[in-house]
Amino acid sequence: MDATRGRPSAKGAASRRERPIGLYVLETGGCEGCFMEIESLNGSAFALEQAGFVCVSDPADADWLLLTGAVTRVCAEMVDRVWRAMPPGRCLIAVGACAVDGGPFPAGYATLGGLEALTPVRRSITGCPPSPDDILRALQELAQV
């Protein structure tokens, strides 16, 4: 998993990408606090599109998958389907304590816990929930890699 589609050109002259990085957000179980913080990035208080990102409604249009919530057993298949629908160059980002390590929902009968125990994650954004500023800053840092 990498963010090659979001990297600046090798020439380094242009700091703006040719097109925005498509973000697909998936909530997999939890209180939805992190999901709401990501959704607030689409509002007028934050310049998500000016920062080079756009939320997309189809995983086939996404470059990066932002996953929130502890991965429930019911949602595990959905996560796999979404991941496979994304084009090559995709990137997985865990947003919030639940997505990172399960938070208050460790692996058990209903949950698989956080992503760090299940699959390689390109970036983890900690917090319960992380603020929209923290999320946007982390996305911008990853885009510069």
JSON list of C-alpha atoms in Angstrom, two decimals:
[
{"chain": "A", "resi": 1, "resn": "MET", "atom": "CA", "xyz": [0.00, 0.00, 0.00]},
{"chain": "A", "resi": 2, "resn": "ASP", "atom": "CA", "xyz": [1.41, 3.33, -0.93]},
{"chain": "A", "resi": 3, "resn": "ALA", "atom": "CA", "xyz": [0.46, 6.84, -1.83]},
{"chain": "A", "resi": 4, "resn": "THR", "atom": "CA", "xyz": [2.29, 7.07, -5.15]},
{"chain": "A", "resi": 5, "resn": "ARG", "atom": "CA", "xyz": [-0.67, 8.64, -6.94]},
{"chain": "A", "resi": 6, "resn": "GLY", "atom": "CA", "xyz": [-0.65, 11.48, -4.45]},
{"chain": "A", "resi": 7, "resn": "ARG", "atom": "CA", "xyz": [3.05, 12.23, -4.58]},
{"chain": "A", "resi": 8, "resn": "PRO", "atom": "CA", "xyz": [4.37, 15.45, -6.08]},
{"chain": "A", "resi": 9, "resn": "SER", "atom": "CA", "xyz": [6.07, 15.18, -9.47]},
{"chain": "A", "resi": 10, "resn": "ALA", "atom": "CA", "xyz": [9.68, 14.07, -9.55]},
{"chain": "A", "resi": 11, "resn": "LYS", "atom": "CA", "xyz": [10.67, 17.42, -11.02]},
{"chain": "A", "resi": 12, "resn": "GLY", "atom": "CA", "xyz": [9.46, 19.08, -7.83]},
{"chain": "A", "resi": 13, "resn": "ALA", "atom": "CA", "xyz": [8.59, 22.33, -9.58]},
{"chain": "A", "resi": 14, "resn": "ALA", "atom": "CA", "xyz": [4.84, 22.11, -9.04]},
{"chain": "A", "resi": 15, "resn": "SER", "atom": "CA", "xyz": [3.56, 21.85, -5.50]},
{"chain": "A", "resi": 16, "resn": "ARG", "atom": "CA", "xyz": [-0.04, 21.38, -6.75]},
{"chain": "A", "resi": 17, "resn": "ARG", "atom": "CA", "xyz": [-1.11, 17.95, -7.95]},
{"chain": "A", "resi": 18, "resn": "GLU", "atom": "CA", "xyz": [-2.73, 17.52, -11.33]},
{"chain": "A", "resi": 19, "resn": "ARG", "atom": "CA", "xyz": [-5.89, 16.30, -9.63]},
{"chain": "A", "resi": 20, "resn": "PRO", "atom": "CA", "xyz": [-7.08, 16.03, -6.04]},
{"chain": "A", "resi": 21, "resn": "ILE", "atom": "CA", "xyz": [-6.48, 12.87, -4.04]},
{"chain": "A", "resi": 22, "resn": "GLY", "atom": "CA", "xyz": [-9.76, 10.97, -3.77]},
{"chain": "A", "resi": 23, "resn": "LEU", "atom": "CA", "xyz": [-10.70, 9.96, -0.21]},
{"chain": "A", "resi": 24, "resn": "TYR", "atom": "CA", "xyz": [-13.21, 7.19, 0.44]},
{"chain": "A", "resi": 25, "resn": "VAL", "atom": "CA", "xyz": [-14.36, 7.11, 4.07]},
{"chain": "A", "resi": 26, "resn": "LEU", "atom": "CA", "xyz": [-15.61, 3.88, 5.62]},
{"chain": "A", "resi": 27, "resn": "GLU", "atom": "CA", "xyz": [-17.06, 3.55, 9.14]},
{"chain": "A", "resi": 28, "resn": "THR", "atom": "CA", "xyz": [-16.75, -0.03, 10.39]},
{"chain": "A", "resi": 29, "resn": "GLY", "atom": "CA", "xyz": [-18.19, 0.08, 13.90]},
{"chain": "A", "resi": 30, "resn": "GLY", "atom": "CA", "xyz": [-18.03, 2.41, 16.85]},
{"chain": "A", "resi": 31, "resn": "CYS", "atom": "CA", "xyz": [-19.54, 5.68, 17.98]},
{"chain": "A", "resi": 32, "resn": "GLU", "atom": "CA", "xyz": [-19.03, 7.40, 14.60]},
{"chain": "A", "resi": 33, "resn": "GLY", "atom": "CA", "xyz": [-17.23, 10.33, 16.27]},
{"chain": "A", "resi": 34, "resn": "CYS", "atom": "CA", "xyz": [-14.22, 10.00, 13.94]},
{"chain": "A", "resi": 35, "resn": "PHE", "atom": "CA", "xyz": [-16.50, 9.69, 10.92]},
{"chain": "A", "resi": 36, "resn": "MET", "atom": "CA", "xyz": [-18.26, 12.93, 11.91]},
{"chain": "A", "resi": 37, "resn": "GLU", "atom": "CA", "xyz": [-14.91, 14.72, 12.27]},
{"chain": "A", "resi": 38, "resn": "ILE", "atom": "CA", "xyz": [-13.92, 13.63, 8.76]},
{"chain": "A", "resi": 39, "resn": "GLU", "atom": "CA", "xyz": [-17.29, 14.74, 7.43]},
{"chain": "A", "resi": 40, "resn": "SER", "atom": "CA", "xyz": [-16.76, 18.17, 8.99]},
{"chain": "A", "resi": 41, "resn": "LEU", "atom": "CA", "xyz": [-13.77, 18.59, 6.67]},
{"chain": "A", "resi": 42, "resn": "ASN", "atom": "CA", "xyz": [-16.26, 18.94, 3.82]},
{"chain": "A", "resi": 43, "resn": "GLY", "atom": "CA", "xyz": [-17.76, 22.04, 5.44]},
{"chain": "A", "resi": 44, "resn": "SER", "atom": "CA", "xyz": [-16.83, 25.63, 4.87]},
{"chain": "A", "resi": 45, "resn": "ALA", "atom": "CA", "xyz": [-14.60, 25.84, 7.96]},
{"chain": "A", "resi": 46, "resn": "PHE", "atom": "CA", "xyz": [-11.94, 23.62, 6.38]},
{"chain": "A", "resi": 47, "resn": "ALA", "atom": "CA", "xyz": [-10.34, 23.86, 2.95]},
{"chain": "A", "resi": 48, "resn": "LEU", "atom": "CA", "xyz": [-10.25, 20.14, 2.10]},
{"chain": "A", "resi": 49, "resn": "GLU", "atom": "CA", "xyz": [-10.40, 20.68, -1.66]},
{"chain": "A", "resi": 50, "resn": "GLN", "atom": "CA", "xyz": [-7.95, 23.57, -1.54]},
{"chain": "A", "resi": 51, "resn": "ALA", "atom": "CA", "xyz": [-5.56, 21.25, 0.30]},
{"chain": "A", "resi": 52, "resn": "GLY", "atom": "CA", "xyz": [-5.72, 18.84, -2.65]},
{"chain": "A", "resi": 53, "resn": "PHE", "atom": "CA", "xyz": [-8.31, 16.31, -1.46]},
{"chain": "A", "resi": 54, "resn": "VAL", "atom": "CA", "xyz": [-11.86, 15.41, -2.36]},
{"chain": "A", "resi": 55, "resn": "CYS", "atom": "CA", "xyz": [-14.23, 12.92, -0.75]},
{"chain": "A", "resi": 56, "resn": "VAL", "atom": "CA", "xyz": [-15.59, 10.43, -3.29]},
{"chain": "A", "resi": 57, "resn": "SER", "atom": "CA", "xyz": [-18.64, 8.21, -3.08]},
{"chain": "A", "resi": 58, "resn": "ASP", "atom": "CA", "xyz": [-17.30, 5.30, -5.13]},
{"chain": "A", "resi": 59, "resn": "PRO", "atom": "CA", "xyz": [-14.21, 3.31, -4.09]},
{"chain": "A", "resi": 60, "resn": "ALA", "atom": "CA", "xyz": [-13.26, 2.98, -7.77]},
{"chain": "A", "resi": 61, "resn": "ASP", "atom": "CA", "xyz": [-12.61, 6.75, -7.74]},
{"chain": "A", "resi": 62, "resn": "ALA", "atom": "CA", "xyz": [-10.60, 6.68, -4.49]},
{"chain": "A", "resi": 63, "resn": "ASP", "atom": "CA", "xyz": [-6.87, 6.91, -3.99]},
{"chain": "A", "resi": 64, "resn": "TRP", "atom": "CA", "xyz": [-6.93, 6.60, -0.22]},
{"chain": "A", "resi": 65, "resn": "LEU", "atom": "CA", "xyz": [-9.25, 4.68, 2.11]},
{"chain": "A", "resi": 66, "resn": "LEU", "atom": "CA", "xyz": [-9.90, 6.39, 5.45]},
{"chain": "A", "resi": 67, "resn": "LEU", "atom": "CA", "xyz": [-11.26, 3.80, 7.86]},
{"chain": "A", "resi": 68, "resn": "THR", "atom": "CA", "xyz": [-12.89, 4.73, 11.16]},
{"chain": "A", "resi": 69, "resn": "GLY", "atom": "CA", "xyz": [-14.13, 2.52, 13.97]},
{"chain": "A", "resi": 70, "resn": "ALA", "atom": "CA", "xyz": [-13.03, -0.86, 15.25]},
{"chain": "A", "resi": 71, "resn": "VAL", "atom": "CA", "xyz": [-13.36, -3.45, 12.51]},
{"chain": "A", "resi": 72, "resn": "THR", "atom": "CA", "xyz": [-16.42, -5.54, 13.34]},
{"chain": "A", "resi": 73, "resn": "ARG", "atom": "CA", "xyz": [-16.70, -9.10, 12.09]},
{"chain": "A", "resi": 74, "resn": "VAL", "atom": "CA", "xyz": [-19.75, -8.09, 10.06]},
{"chain": "A", "resi": 75, "resn": "CYS", "atom": "CA", "xyz": [-17.86, -5.26, 8.32]},
{"chain": "A", "resi": 76, "resn": "ALA", "atom": "CA", "xyz": [-14.65, -7.18, 7.57]},
{"chain": "A", "resi": 77, "resn": "GLU", "atom": "CA", "xyz": [-15.96, -8.46, 4.23]},
{"chain": "A", "resi": 78, "resn": "MET", "atom": "CA", "xyz": [-17.13, -4.97, 3.29]},
{"chain": "A", "resi": 79, "resn": "VAL", "atom": "CA", "xyz": [-13.65, -3.55, 4.01]},
{"chain": "A", "resi": 80, "resn": "ASP", "atom": "CA", "xyz": [-12.15, -6.20, 1.73]},
{"chain": "A", "resi": 81, "resn": "ARG", "atom": "CA", "xyz": [-14.67, -5.45, -1.06]},
{"chain": "A", "resi": 82, "resn": "VAL", "atom": "CA", "xyz": [-14.00, -1.71, -0.87]},
{"chain": "A", "resi": 83, "resn": "TRP", "atom": "CA", "xyz": [-10.22, -2.24, -0.83]},
{"chain": "A", "resi": 84, "resn": "ARG", "atom": "CA", "xyz": [-10.37, -4.49, -3.91]},
{"chain": "A", "resi": 85, "resn": "ALA", "atom": "CA", "xyz": [-12.57, -1.97, -5.75]},
{"chain": "A", "resi": 86, "resn": "MET", "atom": "CA", "xyz": [-9.95, 0.75, -5.38]},
{"chain": "A", "resi": 87, "resn": "PRO", "atom": "CA", "xyz": [-7.39, 1.21, -8.19]},
{"chain": "A", "resi": 88, "resn": "PRO", "atom": "CA", "xyz": [-3.69, 0.35, -7.74]},
{"chain": "A", "resi": 89, "resn": "GLY", "atom": "CA", "xyz": [-1.68, 2.91, -5.77]},
{"chain": "A", "resi": 90, "resn": "ARG", "atom": "CA", "xyz": [-4.27, 2.87, -3.00]},
{"chain": "A", "resi": 91, "resn": "CYS", "atom": "CA", "xyz": [-3.44, 3.79, 0.57]},
{"chain": "A", "resi": 92, "resn": "LEU", "atom": "CA", "xyz": [-5.04, 2.68, 3.87]},
{"chain": "A", "resi": 93, "resn": "ILE", "atom": "CA", "xyz": [-5.32, 5.20, 6.70]},
{"chain": "A", "resi": 94, "resn": "ALA", "atom": "CA", "xyz": [-6.64, 4.36, 10.18]},
{"chain": "A", "resi": 95, "resn": "VAL", "atom": "CA", "xyz": [-8.47, 7.32, 11.70]},
{"chain": "A", "resi": 96, "resn": "GLY", "atom": "CA", "xyz": [-9.07, 7.33, 15.46]},
{"chain": "A", "resi": 97, "resn": "ALA", "atom": "CA", "xyz": [-8.21, 5.06, 18.37]},
{"chain": "A", "resi": 98, "resn": "CYS", "atom": "CA", "xyz": [-10.75, 2.38, 17.41]},
{"chain": "A", "resi": 99, "resn": "ALA", "atom": "CA", "xyz": [-9.43, 2.04, 13.86]},
{"chain": "A", "resi": 100, "resn": "VAL", "atom": "CA", "xyz": [-5.80, 2.10, 15.01]},
{"chain": "A", "resi": 101, "resn": "ASP", "atom": "CA", "xyz": [-5.83, -0.50, 17.79]},
{"chain": "A", "resi": 102, "resn": "GLY", "atom": "CA", "xyz": [-9.47, -1.18, 18.68]},
{"chain": "A", "resi": 103, "resn": "GLY", "atom": "CA", "xyz": [-9.69, 1.55, 21.33]},
{"chain": "A", "resi": 104, "resn": "PRO", "atom": "CA", "xyz": [-12.30, 0.41, 23.85]},
{"chain": "A", "resi": 105, "resn": "PHE", "atom": "CA", "xyz": [-13.29, -2.41, 21.46]},
{"chain": "A", "resi": 106, "resn": "PRO", "atom": "CA", "xyz": [-10.44, -4.94, 21.45]},
{"chain": "A", "resi": 107, "resn": "ALA", "atom": "CA", "xyz": [-10.69, -8.15, 19.46]},
{"chain": "A", "resi": 108, "resn": "GLY", "atom": "CA", "xyz": [-13.56, -10.25, 20.76]},
{"chain": "A", "resi": 109, "resn": "TYR", "atom": "CA", "xyz": [-16.69, -12.05, 19.69]},
{"chain": "A", "resi": 110, "resn": "ALA", "atom": "CA", "xyz": [-18.01, -9.07, 17.69]},
{"chain": "A", "resi": 111, "resn": "THR", "atom": "CA", "xyz": [-14.89, -7.15, 16.68]},
{"chain": "A", "resi": 112, "resn": "LEU", "atom": "CA", "xyz": [-11.52, -7.87, 15.14]},
{"chain": "A", "resi": 113, "resn": "GLY", "atom": "CA", "xyz": [-10.03, -4.84, 16.91]},
{"chain": "A", "resi": 114, "resn": "GLY", "atom": "CA", "xyz": [-7.96, -2.22, 15.13]},
{"chain": "A", "resi": 115, "resn": "LEU", "atom": "CA", "xyz": [-6.26, -2.28, 11.76]},
{"chain": "A", "resi": 116, "resn": "GLU", "atom": "CA", "xyz": [-2.70, -2.40, 13.10]},
{"chain": "A", "resi": 117, "resn": "ALA", "atom": "CA", "xyz": [-3.21, -6.04, 14.13]},
{"chain": "A", "resi": 118, "resn": "LEU", "atom": "CA", "xyz": [-4.91, -6.98, 10.85]},
{"chain": "A", "resi": 119, "resn": "THR", "atom": "CA", "xyz": [-3.07, -5.37, 7.95]},
{"chain": "A", "resi": 120, "resn": "PRO", "atom": "CA", "xyz": [-0.34, -2.88, 7.08]},
{"chain": "A", "resi": 121, "resn": "VAL", "atom": "CA", "xyz": [-1.55, 0.70, 7.49]},
{"chain": "A", "resi": 122, "resn": "ARG", "atom": "CA", "xyz": [0.11, 3.58, 5.65]},
{"chain": "A", "resi": 123, "resn": "ARG", "atom": "CA", "xyz": [-0.76, 6.13, 8.33]},
{"chain": "A", "resi": 124, "resn": "SER", "atom": "CA", "xyz": [-2.49, 6.09, 11.72]},
{"chain": "A", "resi": 125, "resn": "ILE", "atom": "CA", "xyz": [-4.22, 9.22, 12.99]},
{"chain": "A", "resi": 126, "resn": "THR", "atom": "CA", "xyz": [-4.70, 8.80, 16.73]},
{"chain": "A", "resi": 127, "resn": "GLY", "atom": "CA", "xyz": [-7.29, 10.44, 18.94]},
{"chain": "A", "resi": 128, "resn": "CYS", "atom": "CA", "xyz": [-10.75, 9.78, 20.26]},
{"chain": "A", "resi": 129, "resn": "PRO", "atom": "CA", "xyz": [-11.76, 11.39, 18.03]},
{"chain": "A", "resi": 130, "resn": "PRO", "atom": "CA", "xyz": [-8.96, 13.25, 16.30]},
{"chain": "A", "resi": 131, "resn": "SER", "atom": "CA", "xyz": [-9.84, 16.84, 15.46]},
{"chain": "A", "resi": 132, "resn": "PRO", "atom": "CA", "xyz": [-10.51, 17.83, 11.85]},
{"chain": "A", "resi": 133, "resn": "ASP", "atom": "CA", "xyz": [-7.30, 19.91, 12.01]},
{"chain": "A", "resi": 134, "resn": "ASP", "atom": "CA", "xyz": [-5.30, 16.84, 13.06]},
{"chain": "A", "resi": 135, "resn": "ILE", "atom": "CA", "xyz": [-6.84, 14.74, 10.29]},
{"chain": "A", "resi": 136, "resn": "LEU", "atom": "CA", "xyz": [-6.19, 17.35, 7.60]},
{"chain": "A", "resi": 137, "resn": "ARG", "atom": "CA", "xyz": [-2.62, 17.93, 8.81]},
{"chain": "A", "resi": 138, "resn": "ALA", "atom": "CA", "xyz": [-1.91, 14.17, 8.71]},
{"chain": "A", "resi": 139, "resn": "LEU", "atom": "CA", "xyz": [-3.34, 13.87, 5.20]},
{"chain": "A", "resi": 140, "resn": "GLN", "atom": "CA", "xyz": [-1.22, 16.78, 4.00]},
{"chain": "A", "resi": 141, "resn": "GLU", "atom": "CA", "xyz": [1.91, 15.26, 5.55]},
{"chain": "A", "resi": 142, "resn": "LEU", "atom": "CA", "xyz": [1.22, 11.93, 3.87]},
{"chain": "A", "resi": 143, "resn": "ALA", "atom": "CA", "xyz": [0.65, 13.62, 0.52]},
{"chain": "A", "resi": 144, "resn": "GLN", "atom": "CA", "xyz": [4.13, 15.13, 0.76]},
{"chain": "A", "resi": 145, "resn": "VAL", "atom": "CA", "xyz": [5.84, 11.75, 1.24]}
]
